[in-house]
mmCIF file of C-alpha atoms in Angstrom:
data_model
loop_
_atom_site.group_PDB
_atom_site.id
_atom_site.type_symbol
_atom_site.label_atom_id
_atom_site.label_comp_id
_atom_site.label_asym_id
_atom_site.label_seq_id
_atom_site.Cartn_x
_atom_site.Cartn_y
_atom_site.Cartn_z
ATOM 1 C CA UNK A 1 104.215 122.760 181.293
ATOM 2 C CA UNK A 2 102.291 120.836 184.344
ATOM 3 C CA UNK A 3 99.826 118.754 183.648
ATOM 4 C CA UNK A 4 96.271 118.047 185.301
ATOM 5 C CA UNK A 5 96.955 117.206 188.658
ATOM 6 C CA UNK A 6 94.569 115.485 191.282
ATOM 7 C CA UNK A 7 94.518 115.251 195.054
ATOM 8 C CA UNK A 8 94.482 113.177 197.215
ATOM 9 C CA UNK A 9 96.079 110.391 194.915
ATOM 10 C CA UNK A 10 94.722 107.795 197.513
ATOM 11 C CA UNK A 11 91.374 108.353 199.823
ATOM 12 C CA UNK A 12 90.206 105.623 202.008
ATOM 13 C CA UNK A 13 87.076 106.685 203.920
ATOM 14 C CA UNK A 14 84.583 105.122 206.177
ATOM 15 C CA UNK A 15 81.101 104.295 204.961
ATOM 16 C CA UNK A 16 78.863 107.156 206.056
ATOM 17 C CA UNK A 17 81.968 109.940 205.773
ATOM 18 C CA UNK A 18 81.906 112.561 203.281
ATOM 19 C CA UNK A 19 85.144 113.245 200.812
ATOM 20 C CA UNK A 20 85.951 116.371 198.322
ATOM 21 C CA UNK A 21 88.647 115.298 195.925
ATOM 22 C CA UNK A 22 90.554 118.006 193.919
ATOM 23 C CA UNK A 23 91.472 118.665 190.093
ATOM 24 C CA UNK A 24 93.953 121.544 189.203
ATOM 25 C CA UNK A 25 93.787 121.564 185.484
ATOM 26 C CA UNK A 26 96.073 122.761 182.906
ATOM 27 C CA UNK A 27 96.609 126.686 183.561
ATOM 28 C CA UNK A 28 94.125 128.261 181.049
ATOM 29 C CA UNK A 29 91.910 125.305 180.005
ATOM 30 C CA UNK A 30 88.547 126.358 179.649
ATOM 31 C CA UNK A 31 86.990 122.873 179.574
ATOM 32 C CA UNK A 32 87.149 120.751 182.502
ATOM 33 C CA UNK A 33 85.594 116.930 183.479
ATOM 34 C CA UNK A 34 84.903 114.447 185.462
ATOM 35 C CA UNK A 35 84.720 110.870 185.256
ATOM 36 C CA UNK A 36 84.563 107.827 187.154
ATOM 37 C CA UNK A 37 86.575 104.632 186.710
ATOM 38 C CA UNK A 38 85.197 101.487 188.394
ATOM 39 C CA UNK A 39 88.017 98.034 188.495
ATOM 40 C CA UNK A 40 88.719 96.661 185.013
ATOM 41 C CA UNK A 41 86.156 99.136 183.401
ATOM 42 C CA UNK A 42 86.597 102.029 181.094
ATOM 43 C CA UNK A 43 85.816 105.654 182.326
ATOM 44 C CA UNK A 44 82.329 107.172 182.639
ATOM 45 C CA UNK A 45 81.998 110.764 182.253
ATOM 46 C CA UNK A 46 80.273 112.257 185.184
ATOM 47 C CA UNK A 47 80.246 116.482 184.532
ATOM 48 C CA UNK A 48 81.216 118.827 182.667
ATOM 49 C CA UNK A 49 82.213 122.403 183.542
ATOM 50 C CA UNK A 50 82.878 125.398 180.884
ATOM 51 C CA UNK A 51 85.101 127.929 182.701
ATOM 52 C CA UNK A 52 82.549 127.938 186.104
ATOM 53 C CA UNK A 53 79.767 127.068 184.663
ATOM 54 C CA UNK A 54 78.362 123.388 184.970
ATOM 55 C CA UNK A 55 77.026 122.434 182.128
ATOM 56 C CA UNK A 56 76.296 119.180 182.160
ATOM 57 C CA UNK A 57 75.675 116.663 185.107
ATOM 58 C CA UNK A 58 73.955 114.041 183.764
ATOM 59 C CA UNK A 59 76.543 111.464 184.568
ATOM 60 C CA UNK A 60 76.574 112.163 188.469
ATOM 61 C CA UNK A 61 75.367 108.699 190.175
ATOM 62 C CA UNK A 62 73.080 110.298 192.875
ATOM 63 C CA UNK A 63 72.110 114.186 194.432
ATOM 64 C CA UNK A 64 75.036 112.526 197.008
ATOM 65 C CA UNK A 65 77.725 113.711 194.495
ATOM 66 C CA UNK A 66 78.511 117.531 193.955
ATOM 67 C CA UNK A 67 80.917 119.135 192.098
ATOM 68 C CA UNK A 68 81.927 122.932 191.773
ATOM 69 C CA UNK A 69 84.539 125.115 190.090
ATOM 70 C CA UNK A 70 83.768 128.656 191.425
ATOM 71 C CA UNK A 71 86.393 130.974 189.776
ATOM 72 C CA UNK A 72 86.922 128.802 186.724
ATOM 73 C CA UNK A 73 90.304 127.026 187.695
ATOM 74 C CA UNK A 74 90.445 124.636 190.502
ATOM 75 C CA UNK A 75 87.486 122.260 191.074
ATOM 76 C CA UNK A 76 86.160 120.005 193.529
ATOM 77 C CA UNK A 77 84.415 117.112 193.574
ATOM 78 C CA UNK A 78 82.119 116.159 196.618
ATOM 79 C CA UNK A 79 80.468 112.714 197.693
ATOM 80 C CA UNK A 80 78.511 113.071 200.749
ATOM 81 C CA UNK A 81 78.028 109.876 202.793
ATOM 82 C CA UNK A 82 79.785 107.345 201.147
ATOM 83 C CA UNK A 83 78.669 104.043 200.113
ATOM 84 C CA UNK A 84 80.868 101.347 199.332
ATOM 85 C CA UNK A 85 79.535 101.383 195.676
ATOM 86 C CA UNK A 86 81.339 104.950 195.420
ATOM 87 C CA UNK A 87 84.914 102.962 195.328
ATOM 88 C CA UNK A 88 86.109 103.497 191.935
ATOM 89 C CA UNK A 89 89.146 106.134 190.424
ATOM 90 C CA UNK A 90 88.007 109.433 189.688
ATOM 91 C CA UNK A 91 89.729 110.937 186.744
ATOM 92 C CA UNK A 92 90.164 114.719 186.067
ATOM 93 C CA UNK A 93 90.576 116.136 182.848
ATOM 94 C CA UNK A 94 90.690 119.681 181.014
ATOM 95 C CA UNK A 95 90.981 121.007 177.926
ATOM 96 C CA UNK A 96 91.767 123.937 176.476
ATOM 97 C CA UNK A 97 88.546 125.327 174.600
ATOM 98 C CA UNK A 98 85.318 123.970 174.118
ATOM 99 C CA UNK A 99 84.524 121.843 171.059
ATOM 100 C CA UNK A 100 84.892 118.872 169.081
ATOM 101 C CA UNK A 101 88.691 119.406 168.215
ATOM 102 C CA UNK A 102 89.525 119.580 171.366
ATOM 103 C CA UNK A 103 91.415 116.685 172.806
ATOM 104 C CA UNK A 104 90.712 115.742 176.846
ATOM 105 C CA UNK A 105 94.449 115.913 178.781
ATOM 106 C CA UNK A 106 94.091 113.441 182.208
ATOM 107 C CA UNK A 107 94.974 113.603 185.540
ATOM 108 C CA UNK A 108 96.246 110.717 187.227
ATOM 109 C CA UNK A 109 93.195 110.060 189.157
ATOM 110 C CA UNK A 110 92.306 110.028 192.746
ATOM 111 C CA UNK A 111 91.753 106.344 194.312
ATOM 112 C CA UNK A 112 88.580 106.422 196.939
ATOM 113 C CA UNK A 113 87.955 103.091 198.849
ATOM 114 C CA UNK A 114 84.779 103.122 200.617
ATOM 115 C CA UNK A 115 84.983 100.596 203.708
ATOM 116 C CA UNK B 1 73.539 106.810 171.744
ATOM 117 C CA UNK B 2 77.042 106.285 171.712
ATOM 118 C CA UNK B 3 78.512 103.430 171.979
ATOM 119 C CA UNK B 4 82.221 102.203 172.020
ATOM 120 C CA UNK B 5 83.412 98.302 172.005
ATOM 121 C CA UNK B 6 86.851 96.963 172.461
ATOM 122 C CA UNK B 7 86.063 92.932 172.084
ATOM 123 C CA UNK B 8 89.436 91.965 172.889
ATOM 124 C CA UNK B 9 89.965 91.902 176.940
ATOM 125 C CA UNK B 10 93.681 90.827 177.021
ATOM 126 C CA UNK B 11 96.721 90.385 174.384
ATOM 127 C CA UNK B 12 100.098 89.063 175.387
ATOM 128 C CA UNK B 13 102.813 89.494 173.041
ATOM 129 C CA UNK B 14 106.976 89.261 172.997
ATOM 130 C CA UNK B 15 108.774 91.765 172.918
ATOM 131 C CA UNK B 16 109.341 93.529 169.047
ATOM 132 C CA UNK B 17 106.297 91.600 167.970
ATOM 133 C CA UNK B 18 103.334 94.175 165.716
ATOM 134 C CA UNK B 19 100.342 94.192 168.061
ATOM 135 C CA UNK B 20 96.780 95.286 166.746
ATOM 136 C CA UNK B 21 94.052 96.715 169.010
ATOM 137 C CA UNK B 22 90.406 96.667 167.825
ATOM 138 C CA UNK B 23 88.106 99.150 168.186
ATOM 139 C CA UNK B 24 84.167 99.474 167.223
ATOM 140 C CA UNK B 25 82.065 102.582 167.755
ATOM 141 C CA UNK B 26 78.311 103.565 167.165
ATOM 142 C CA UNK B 27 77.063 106.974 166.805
ATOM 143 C CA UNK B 28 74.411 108.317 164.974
ATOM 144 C CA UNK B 29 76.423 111.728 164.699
ATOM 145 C CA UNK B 30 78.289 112.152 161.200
ATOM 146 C CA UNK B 31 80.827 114.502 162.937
ATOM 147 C CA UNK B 32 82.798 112.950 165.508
ATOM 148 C CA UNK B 33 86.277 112.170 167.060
ATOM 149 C CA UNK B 34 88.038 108.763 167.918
ATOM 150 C CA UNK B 35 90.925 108.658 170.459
ATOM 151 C CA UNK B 36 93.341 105.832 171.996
ATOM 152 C CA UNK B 37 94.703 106.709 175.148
ATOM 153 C CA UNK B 38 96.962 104.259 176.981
ATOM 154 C CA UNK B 39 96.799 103.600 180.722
ATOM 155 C CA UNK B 40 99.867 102.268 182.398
ATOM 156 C CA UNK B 41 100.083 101.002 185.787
ATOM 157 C CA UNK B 42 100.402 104.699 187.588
ATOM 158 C CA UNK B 43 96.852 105.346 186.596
ATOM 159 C CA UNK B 44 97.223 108.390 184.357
ATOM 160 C CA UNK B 45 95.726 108.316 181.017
ATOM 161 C CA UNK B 46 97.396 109.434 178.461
ATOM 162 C CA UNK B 47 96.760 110.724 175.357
ATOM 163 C CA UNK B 48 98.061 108.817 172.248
ATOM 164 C CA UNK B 49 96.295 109.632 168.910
ATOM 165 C CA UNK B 50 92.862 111.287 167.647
ATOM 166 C CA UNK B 51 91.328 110.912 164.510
ATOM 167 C CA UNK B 52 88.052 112.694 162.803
ATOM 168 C CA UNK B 53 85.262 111.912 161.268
ATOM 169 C CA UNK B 54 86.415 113.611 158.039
ATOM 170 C CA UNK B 55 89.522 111.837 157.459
ATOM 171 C CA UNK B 56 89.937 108.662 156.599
ATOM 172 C CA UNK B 57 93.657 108.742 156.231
ATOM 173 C CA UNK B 58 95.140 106.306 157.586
ATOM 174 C CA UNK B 59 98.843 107.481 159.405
ATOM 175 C CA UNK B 60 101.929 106.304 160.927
ATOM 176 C CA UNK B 61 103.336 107.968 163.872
ATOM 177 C CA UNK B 62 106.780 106.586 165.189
ATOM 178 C CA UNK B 63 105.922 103.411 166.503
ATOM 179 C CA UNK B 64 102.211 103.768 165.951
ATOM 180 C CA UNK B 65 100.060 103.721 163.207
ATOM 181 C CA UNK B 66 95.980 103.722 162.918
ATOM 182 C CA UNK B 67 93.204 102.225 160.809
ATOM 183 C CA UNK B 68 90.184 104.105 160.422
ATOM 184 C CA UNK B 69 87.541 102.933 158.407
ATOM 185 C CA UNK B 70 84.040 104.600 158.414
ATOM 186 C CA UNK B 71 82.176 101.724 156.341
ATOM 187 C CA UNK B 72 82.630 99.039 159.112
ATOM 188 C CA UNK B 73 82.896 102.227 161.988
ATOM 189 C CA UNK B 74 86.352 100.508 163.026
ATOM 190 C CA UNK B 75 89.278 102.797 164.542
ATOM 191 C CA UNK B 76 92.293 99.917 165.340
ATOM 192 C CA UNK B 77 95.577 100.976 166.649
ATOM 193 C CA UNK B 78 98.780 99.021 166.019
ATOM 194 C CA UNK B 79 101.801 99.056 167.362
ATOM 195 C CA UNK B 80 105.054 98.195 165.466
ATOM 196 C CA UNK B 81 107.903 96.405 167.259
ATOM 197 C CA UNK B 82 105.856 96.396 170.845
ATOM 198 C CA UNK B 83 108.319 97.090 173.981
ATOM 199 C CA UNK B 84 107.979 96.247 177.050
ATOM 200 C CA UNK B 85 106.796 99.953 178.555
ATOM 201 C CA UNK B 86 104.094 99.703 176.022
ATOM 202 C CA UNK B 87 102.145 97.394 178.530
ATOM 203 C CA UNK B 88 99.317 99.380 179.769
ATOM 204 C CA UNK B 89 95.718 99.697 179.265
ATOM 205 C CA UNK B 90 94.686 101.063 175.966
ATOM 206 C CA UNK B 91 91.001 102.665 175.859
ATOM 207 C CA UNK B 92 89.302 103.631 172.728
ATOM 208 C CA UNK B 93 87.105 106.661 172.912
ATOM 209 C CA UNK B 94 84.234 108.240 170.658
ATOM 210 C CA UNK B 95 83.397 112.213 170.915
ATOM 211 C CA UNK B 96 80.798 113.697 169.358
ATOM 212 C CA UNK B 97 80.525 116.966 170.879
ATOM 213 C CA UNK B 98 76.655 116.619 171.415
ATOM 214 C CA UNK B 99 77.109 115.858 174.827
ATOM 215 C CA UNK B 100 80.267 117.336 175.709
ATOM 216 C CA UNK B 101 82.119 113.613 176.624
ATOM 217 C CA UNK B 102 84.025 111.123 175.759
ATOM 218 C CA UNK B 103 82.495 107.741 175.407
ATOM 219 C CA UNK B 104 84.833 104.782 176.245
ATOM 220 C CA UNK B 105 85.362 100.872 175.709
ATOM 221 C CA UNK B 106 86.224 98.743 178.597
ATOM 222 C CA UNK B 107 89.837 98.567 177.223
ATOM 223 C CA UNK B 108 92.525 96.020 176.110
ATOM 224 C CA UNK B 109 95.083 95.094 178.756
ATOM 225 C CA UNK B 110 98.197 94.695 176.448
ATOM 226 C CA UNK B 111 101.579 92.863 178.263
ATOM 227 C CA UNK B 112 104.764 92.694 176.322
ATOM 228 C CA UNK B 113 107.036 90.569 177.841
ATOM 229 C CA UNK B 114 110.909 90.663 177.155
#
């Protein structure tokens, strides 16, 4: 079946601009997360949705960064004015319950380059 | 806190040569998960193995096989016979559940050349 997908794959976007990148995840995943990827690091988990709830946030960088998933599917993540810091991949993933057996499927990431 | 370590950066290998990856974790949970994913060059990351805290078993899947070993908290991945599409970047990851993510190393850049 299809995986996690992510658009836009690349985003290049003025300092100052605001940018919503989206995350389909796997049709009937329950689970579904965000992280950040900065050059030559490892991902750094960001939130954390159950179905629509948000249930963890902690790992958002500033009250610039929002993310929603409204009917429990789709979700969207939103930086409002940009700062060059924001560069960095931003990796979707979903899985299909909630719980420590579960295993975290990818997406391959949107690219955002902050000018 | 968790914590995950990869202390190797980069390993270059030829082609068919076994390749080991090291991987260190701290947690102060006793029930957790450990995960390699791979990363090649399209940016995706995909899954390659997971392994509980429970089981100590050590396994051999195809072309890859793992070392888990609670008494030095070490989770290394080998690869037998490395090819050339196995260059990528391989992450280890720790999940304990208690805060709902995955805690990762800064990853090994592995290149196999022909």
């Amino acid at each position: 079946g299809a995986g996690v997908s992510q658009s836009p794959r690349y985003k290049v976007a003025k300092r100052g601009q605001d940018v919503a990148l989206r995350c389909d995840p796997i049709s009937g995943h329950v689970s579904l997360f965000w992280y950040q990827q900065a050059l030559g690091q490892g991902p750094e988990f960001l939130t954390y949705f159950q179905n629509e709830a948000q249930l963890d946030k902690s790992g958002l960088p500033s009250d610039r960064f929002f993310a929603e998933r409204p009917e429990g599917s789709v979700s969207t993540l939103k930086i409002q004015r940009t700062q060059q810091e924001d560069s960095a991949v931003y990796l979707c993933a979903s899985s299909l319950l909630t719980g420590l057996r579960e295993t975290q499927y990818f997406g391959p990431g949107t690219r955002l380059l902050v000018l | 806190a968790q914590k995950v370590t990869q202390a190797q950066t980069e390993i270059s290998v030829v082609e068919k040569e076994d390749v080991t990856l090291d991987c260190v974790y701290e947690t102060r949970d006793t029930t957790y998960y450990l995960f390699w994913y791979k990363q090649p060059p399209s940016g995706e990351l995909v899954f390659l193995i997971r392994r509980n805290s429970f089981d100590e078993q050590n396994e051999i899947s195809g072309r890859y096989s793992w070392n888990f070993q609670k008494s030095t908290s070490s989770f290394n991945f080998t690869i037998t016979a490395s090819q050339v599409v196995d260059s990528a970047v391989y992450f280890c990851a720790l999940y304990t559940g208690a805060n709902s993510k995955l805690t990762f190393g800064k990853g090994i850049t592995l290149s196999v050349r022909p």
